[in-house]
GROMACS .gro file of C-alpha atoms in nm:
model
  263
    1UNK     CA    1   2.244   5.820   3.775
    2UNK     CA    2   2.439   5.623   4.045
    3UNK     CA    3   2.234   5.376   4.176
    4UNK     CA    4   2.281   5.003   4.171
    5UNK     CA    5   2.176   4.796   3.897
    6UNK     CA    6   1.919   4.509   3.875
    7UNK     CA    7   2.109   4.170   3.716
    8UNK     CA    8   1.956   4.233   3.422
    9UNK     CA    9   2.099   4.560   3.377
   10UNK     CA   10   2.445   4.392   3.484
   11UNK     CA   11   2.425   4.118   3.218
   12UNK     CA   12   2.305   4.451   2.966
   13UNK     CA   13   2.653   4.578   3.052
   14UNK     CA   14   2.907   4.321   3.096
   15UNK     CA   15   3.105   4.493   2.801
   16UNK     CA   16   3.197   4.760   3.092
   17UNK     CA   17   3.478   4.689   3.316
   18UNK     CA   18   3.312   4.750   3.621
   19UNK     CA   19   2.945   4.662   3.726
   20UNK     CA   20   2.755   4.893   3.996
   21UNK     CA   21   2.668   4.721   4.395
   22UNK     CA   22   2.512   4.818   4.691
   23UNK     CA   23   2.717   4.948   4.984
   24UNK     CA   24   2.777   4.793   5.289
   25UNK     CA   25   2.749   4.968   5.630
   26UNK     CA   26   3.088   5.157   5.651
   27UNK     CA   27   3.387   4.975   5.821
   28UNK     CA   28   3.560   5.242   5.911
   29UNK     CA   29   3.586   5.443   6.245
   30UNK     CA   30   3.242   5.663   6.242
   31UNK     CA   31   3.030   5.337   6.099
   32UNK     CA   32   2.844   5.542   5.861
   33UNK     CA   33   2.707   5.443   5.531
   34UNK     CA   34   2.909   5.606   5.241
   35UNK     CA   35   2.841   5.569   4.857
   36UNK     CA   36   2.833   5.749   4.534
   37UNK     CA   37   2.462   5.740   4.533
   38UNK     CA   38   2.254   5.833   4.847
   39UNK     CA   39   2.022   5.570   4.981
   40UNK     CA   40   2.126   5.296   4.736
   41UNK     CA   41   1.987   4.935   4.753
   42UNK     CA   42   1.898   4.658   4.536
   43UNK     CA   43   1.530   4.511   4.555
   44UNK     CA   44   1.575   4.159   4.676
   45UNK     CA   45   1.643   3.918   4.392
   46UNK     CA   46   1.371   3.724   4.262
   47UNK     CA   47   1.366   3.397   4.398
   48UNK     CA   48   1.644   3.169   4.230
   49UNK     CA   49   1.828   3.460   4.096
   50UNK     CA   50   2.143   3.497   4.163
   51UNK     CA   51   2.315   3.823   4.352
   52UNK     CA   52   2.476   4.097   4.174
   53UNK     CA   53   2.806   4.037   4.203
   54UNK     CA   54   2.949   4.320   4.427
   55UNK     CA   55   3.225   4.557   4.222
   56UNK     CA   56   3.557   4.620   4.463
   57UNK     CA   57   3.618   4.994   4.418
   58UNK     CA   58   3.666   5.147   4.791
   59UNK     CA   59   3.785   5.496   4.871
   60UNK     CA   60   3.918   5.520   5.194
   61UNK     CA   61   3.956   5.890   5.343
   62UNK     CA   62   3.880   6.133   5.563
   63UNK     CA   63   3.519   6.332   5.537
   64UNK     CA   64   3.674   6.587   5.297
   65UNK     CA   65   3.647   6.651   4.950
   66UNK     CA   66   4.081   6.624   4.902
   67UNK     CA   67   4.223   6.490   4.690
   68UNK     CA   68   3.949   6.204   4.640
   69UNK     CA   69   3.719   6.459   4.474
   70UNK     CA   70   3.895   6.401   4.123
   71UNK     CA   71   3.855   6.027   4.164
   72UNK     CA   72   3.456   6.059   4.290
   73UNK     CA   73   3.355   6.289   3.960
   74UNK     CA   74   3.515   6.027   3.737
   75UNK     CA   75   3.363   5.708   3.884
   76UNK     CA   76   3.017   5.872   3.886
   77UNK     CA   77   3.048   6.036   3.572
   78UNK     CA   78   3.191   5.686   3.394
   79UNK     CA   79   2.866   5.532   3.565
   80UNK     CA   80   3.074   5.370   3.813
   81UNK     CA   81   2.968   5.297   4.195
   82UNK     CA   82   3.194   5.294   4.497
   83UNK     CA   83   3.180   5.232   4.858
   84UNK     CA   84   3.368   5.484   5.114
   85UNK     CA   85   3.479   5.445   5.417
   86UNK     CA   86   3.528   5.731   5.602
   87UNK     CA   87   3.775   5.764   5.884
   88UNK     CA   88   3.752   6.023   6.158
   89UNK     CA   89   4.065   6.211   6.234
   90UNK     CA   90   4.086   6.111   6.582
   91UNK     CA   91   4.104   5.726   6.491
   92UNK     CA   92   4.335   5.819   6.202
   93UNK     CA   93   4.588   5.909   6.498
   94UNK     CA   94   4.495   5.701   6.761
   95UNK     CA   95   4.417   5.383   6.515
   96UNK     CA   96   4.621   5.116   6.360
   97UNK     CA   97   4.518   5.226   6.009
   98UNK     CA   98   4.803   5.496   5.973
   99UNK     CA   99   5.056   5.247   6.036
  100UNK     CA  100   4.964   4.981   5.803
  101UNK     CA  101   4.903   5.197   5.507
  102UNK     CA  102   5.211   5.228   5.283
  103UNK     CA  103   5.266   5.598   5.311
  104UNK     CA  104   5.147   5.676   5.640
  105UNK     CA  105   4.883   5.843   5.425
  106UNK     CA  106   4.549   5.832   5.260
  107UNK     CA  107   4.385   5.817   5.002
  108UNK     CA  108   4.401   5.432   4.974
  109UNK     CA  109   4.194   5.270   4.701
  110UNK     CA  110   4.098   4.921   4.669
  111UNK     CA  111   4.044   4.760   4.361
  112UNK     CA  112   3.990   4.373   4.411
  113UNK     CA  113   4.290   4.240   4.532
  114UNK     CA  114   4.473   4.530   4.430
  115UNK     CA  115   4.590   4.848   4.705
  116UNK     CA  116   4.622   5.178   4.572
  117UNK     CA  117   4.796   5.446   4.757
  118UNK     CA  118   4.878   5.780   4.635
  119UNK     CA  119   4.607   5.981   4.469
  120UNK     CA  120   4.767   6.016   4.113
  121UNK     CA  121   4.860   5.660   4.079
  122UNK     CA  122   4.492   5.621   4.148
  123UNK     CA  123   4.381   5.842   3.872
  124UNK     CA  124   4.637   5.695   3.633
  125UNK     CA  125   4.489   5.323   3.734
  126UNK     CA  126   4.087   5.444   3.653
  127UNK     CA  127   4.240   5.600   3.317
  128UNK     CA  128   4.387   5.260   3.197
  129UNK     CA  129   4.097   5.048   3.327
  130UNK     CA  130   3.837   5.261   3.167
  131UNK     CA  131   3.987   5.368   2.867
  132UNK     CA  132   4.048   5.723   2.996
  133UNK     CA  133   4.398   5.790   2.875
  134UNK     CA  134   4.410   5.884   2.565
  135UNK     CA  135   4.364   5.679   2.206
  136UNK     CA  136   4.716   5.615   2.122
  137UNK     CA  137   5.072   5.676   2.275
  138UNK     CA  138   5.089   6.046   2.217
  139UNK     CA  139   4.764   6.178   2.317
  140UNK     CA  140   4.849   5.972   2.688
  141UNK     CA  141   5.183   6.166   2.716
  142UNK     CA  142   4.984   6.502   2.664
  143UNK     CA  143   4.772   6.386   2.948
  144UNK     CA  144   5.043   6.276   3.208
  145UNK     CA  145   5.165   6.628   3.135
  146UNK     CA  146   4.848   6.799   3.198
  147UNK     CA  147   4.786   6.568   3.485
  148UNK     CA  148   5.199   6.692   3.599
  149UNK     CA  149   5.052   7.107   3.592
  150UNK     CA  150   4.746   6.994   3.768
  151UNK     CA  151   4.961   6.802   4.080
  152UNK     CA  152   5.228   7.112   4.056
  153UNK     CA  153   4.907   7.403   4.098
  154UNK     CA  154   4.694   7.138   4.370
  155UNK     CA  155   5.041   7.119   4.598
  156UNK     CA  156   5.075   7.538   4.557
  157UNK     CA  157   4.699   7.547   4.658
  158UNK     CA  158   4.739   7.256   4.932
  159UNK     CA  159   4.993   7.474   5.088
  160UNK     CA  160   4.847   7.757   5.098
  161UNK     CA  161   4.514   7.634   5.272
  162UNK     CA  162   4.744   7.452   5.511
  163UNK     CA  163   5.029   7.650   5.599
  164UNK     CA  164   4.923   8.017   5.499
  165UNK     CA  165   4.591   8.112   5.372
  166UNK     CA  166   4.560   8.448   5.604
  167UNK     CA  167   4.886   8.608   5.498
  168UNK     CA  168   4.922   8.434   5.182
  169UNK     CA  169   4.582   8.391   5.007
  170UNK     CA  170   4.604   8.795   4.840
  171UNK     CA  171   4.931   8.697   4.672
  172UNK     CA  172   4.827   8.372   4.592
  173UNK     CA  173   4.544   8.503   4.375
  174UNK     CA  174   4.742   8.744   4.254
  175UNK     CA  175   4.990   8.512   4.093
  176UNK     CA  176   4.750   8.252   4.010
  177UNK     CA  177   4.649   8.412   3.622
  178UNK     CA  178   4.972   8.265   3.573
  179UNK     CA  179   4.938   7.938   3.715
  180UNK     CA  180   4.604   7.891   3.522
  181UNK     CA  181   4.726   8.016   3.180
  182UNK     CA  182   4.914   7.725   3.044
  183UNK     CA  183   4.604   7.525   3.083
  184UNK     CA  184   4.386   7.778   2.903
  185UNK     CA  185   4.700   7.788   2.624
  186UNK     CA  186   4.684   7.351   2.588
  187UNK     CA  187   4.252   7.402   2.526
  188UNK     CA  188   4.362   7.677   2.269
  189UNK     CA  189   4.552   7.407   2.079
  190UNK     CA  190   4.263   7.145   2.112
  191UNK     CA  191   3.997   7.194   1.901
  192UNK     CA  192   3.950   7.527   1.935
  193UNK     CA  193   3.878   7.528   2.344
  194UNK     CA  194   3.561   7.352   2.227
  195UNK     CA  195   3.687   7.008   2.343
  196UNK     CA  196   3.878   6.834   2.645
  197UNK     CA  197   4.196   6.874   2.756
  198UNK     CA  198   4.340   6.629   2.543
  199UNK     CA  199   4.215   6.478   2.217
  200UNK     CA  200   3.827   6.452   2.154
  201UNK     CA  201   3.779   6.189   2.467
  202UNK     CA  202   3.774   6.245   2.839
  203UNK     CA  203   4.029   6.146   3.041
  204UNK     CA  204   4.122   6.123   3.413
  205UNK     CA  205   4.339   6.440   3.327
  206UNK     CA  206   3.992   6.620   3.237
  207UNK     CA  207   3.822   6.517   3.616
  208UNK     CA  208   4.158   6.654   3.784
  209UNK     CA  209   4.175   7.003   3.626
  210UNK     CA  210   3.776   7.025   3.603
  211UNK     CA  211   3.831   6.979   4.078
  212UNK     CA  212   4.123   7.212   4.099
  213UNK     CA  213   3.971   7.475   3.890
  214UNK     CA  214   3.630   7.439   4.086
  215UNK     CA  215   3.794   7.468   4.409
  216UNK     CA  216   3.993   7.794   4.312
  217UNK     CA  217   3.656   7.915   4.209
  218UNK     CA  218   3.531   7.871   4.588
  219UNK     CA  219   3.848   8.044   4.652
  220UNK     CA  220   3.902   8.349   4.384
  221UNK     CA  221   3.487   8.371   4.251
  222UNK     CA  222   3.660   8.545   3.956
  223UNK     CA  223   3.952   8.375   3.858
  224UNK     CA  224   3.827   8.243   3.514
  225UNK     CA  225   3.686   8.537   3.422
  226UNK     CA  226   4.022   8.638   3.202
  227UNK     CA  227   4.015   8.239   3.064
  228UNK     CA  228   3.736   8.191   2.864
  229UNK     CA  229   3.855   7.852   2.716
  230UNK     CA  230   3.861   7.769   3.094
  231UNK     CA  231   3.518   7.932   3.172
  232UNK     CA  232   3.368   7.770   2.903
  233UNK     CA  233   3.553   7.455   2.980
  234UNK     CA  234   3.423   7.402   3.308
  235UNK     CA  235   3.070   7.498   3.265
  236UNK     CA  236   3.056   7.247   2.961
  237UNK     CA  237   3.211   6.931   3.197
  238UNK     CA  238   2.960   7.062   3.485
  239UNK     CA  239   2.698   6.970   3.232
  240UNK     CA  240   2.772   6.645   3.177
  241UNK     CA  241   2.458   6.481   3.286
  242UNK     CA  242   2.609   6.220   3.546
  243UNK     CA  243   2.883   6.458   3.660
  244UNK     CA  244   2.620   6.712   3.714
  245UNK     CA  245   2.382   6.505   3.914
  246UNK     CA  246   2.653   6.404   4.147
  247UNK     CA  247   2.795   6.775   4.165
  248UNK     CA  248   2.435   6.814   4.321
  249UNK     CA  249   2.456   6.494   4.522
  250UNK     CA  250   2.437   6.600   4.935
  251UNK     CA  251   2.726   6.400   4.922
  252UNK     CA  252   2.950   6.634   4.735
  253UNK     CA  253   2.746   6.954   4.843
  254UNK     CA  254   2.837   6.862   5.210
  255UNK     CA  255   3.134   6.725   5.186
  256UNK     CA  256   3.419   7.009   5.299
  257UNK     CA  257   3.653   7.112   5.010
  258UNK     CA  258   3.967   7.034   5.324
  259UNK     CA  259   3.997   6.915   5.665
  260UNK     CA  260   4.069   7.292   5.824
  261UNK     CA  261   3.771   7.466   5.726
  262UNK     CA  262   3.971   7.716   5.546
  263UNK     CA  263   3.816   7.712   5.144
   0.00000   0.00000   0.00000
């Protein structure tokens, strides 16, 4: 579950490199309250204890699942919590927030003291700080490469929603058996299909393919039916008892998969 810890529970698991906290009321321009966990607080400390200290992962973006999705499922399956802040698209263009972000673009992703932009280099950051790249040199090459076919299908897919989903969508799924065999070829030479991506571990890789084949699912209902390493694959990280309970969160059930309405 994602909900904050008690000190105690803090101390319990100071071997993990990030403790939970309790969100603060949202910053950004619609002033809501945004978390992993719905209607998280910590019971006032005992008197003379001291405060949890409050962990620094923020997710700035717009109300949309995106390409922050990926990033959420990790950090709530890895028992991580978060704080979002959610910015409206009319401040994002009317606001001084597009100019002073590096890109002219969000995701941005605060760590600390550290500034994330980009949503890869994001992904690739929570795989080295939580040990979710890999166990040796080779096994993180396979999953920059996997994590390569993922961006290379999401942009296809980001296009299409954006630019031409009405004339475009029927060849789109048409070509997309294609698009989704390699991946259904690399679980093939893992184990059998019966483990991750990569190696016997999860890894950031694993979060990013699980999102882009559940939104083409919401797109083309059938379009694993011809992969069942990828069938199987998804149902079995669905499972996962943290990823699942968030997958059921309101928070990701009413979050829109992008900002047109288009899915």
């Amino acid at each position: 579950m994602y909900i904050a810890t008690t000190l105690t529970q803090y101390k319990e698991q100071a071997h993990h490199r990030r403790p939970h906290y309790t969100p603060d009321r949202d910053p950004a321009c619609t002033g809501r309250l945004r978390s992993g966990c719905p209607s998280q607080a910590l019971e006032s400390p005992e008197e003379g204890a001291s405060a949890v200290p409050v962990p620094p992962y923020t997710i700035v973006y717009f109300p949309v699942q995106g390409r922050c999705e990926a990033m959420r499922m990790l950090l709530a399956d890895q028992d991580q919590s978060w704080k979002e802040e959610v910015v409206a698209m009319q401040s994002w263009l009317q606001g001084p927030l597009k100019a002073s972000c590096l890109y002219g673009q969000l995701p941005k992703f605060q760590d600390g003291d550290l500034t994330l932009y980009q949503s890869n280099a994001i992904l690739r950051h929570l795989g080295r700080t939580l040990g979710l790249y890999g166990k040796d040199q080779r096994e993180a090459a396979l999953v920059d490469m996997v994590n390569d076919g993922v961006e290379d299908l999401r942009c296809k897919y980001v296009s299409l929603i954006y630019t031409n989903y009405e004339a475009g969508k029927e060849d789109y799924v048409k070509a997309l058996p294609q698009h989704l065999k390699p991946f259904e070829t690399l679980l093939s030479q893992n184990k059998g299909g019966q483990a991750f991506i990569v190696g016997d571990q999860i890894s950031f890789a694993d979060y990013n393919l699980l999102d882009l084949l559940r939104i083409h699912q919401v797109l083309a209902p059938s379009c694993l039916d011809s992969f069942p390493l990828l069938s199987a694959y998804v149902a079995r990280l669905n499972s996962r008892p943290k990823l699942k309970a968030f997958l059921a969160s309101p928070e990701h059930v009413n979050r829109p998969i992008n900002g047109n309405g288009k899915q």
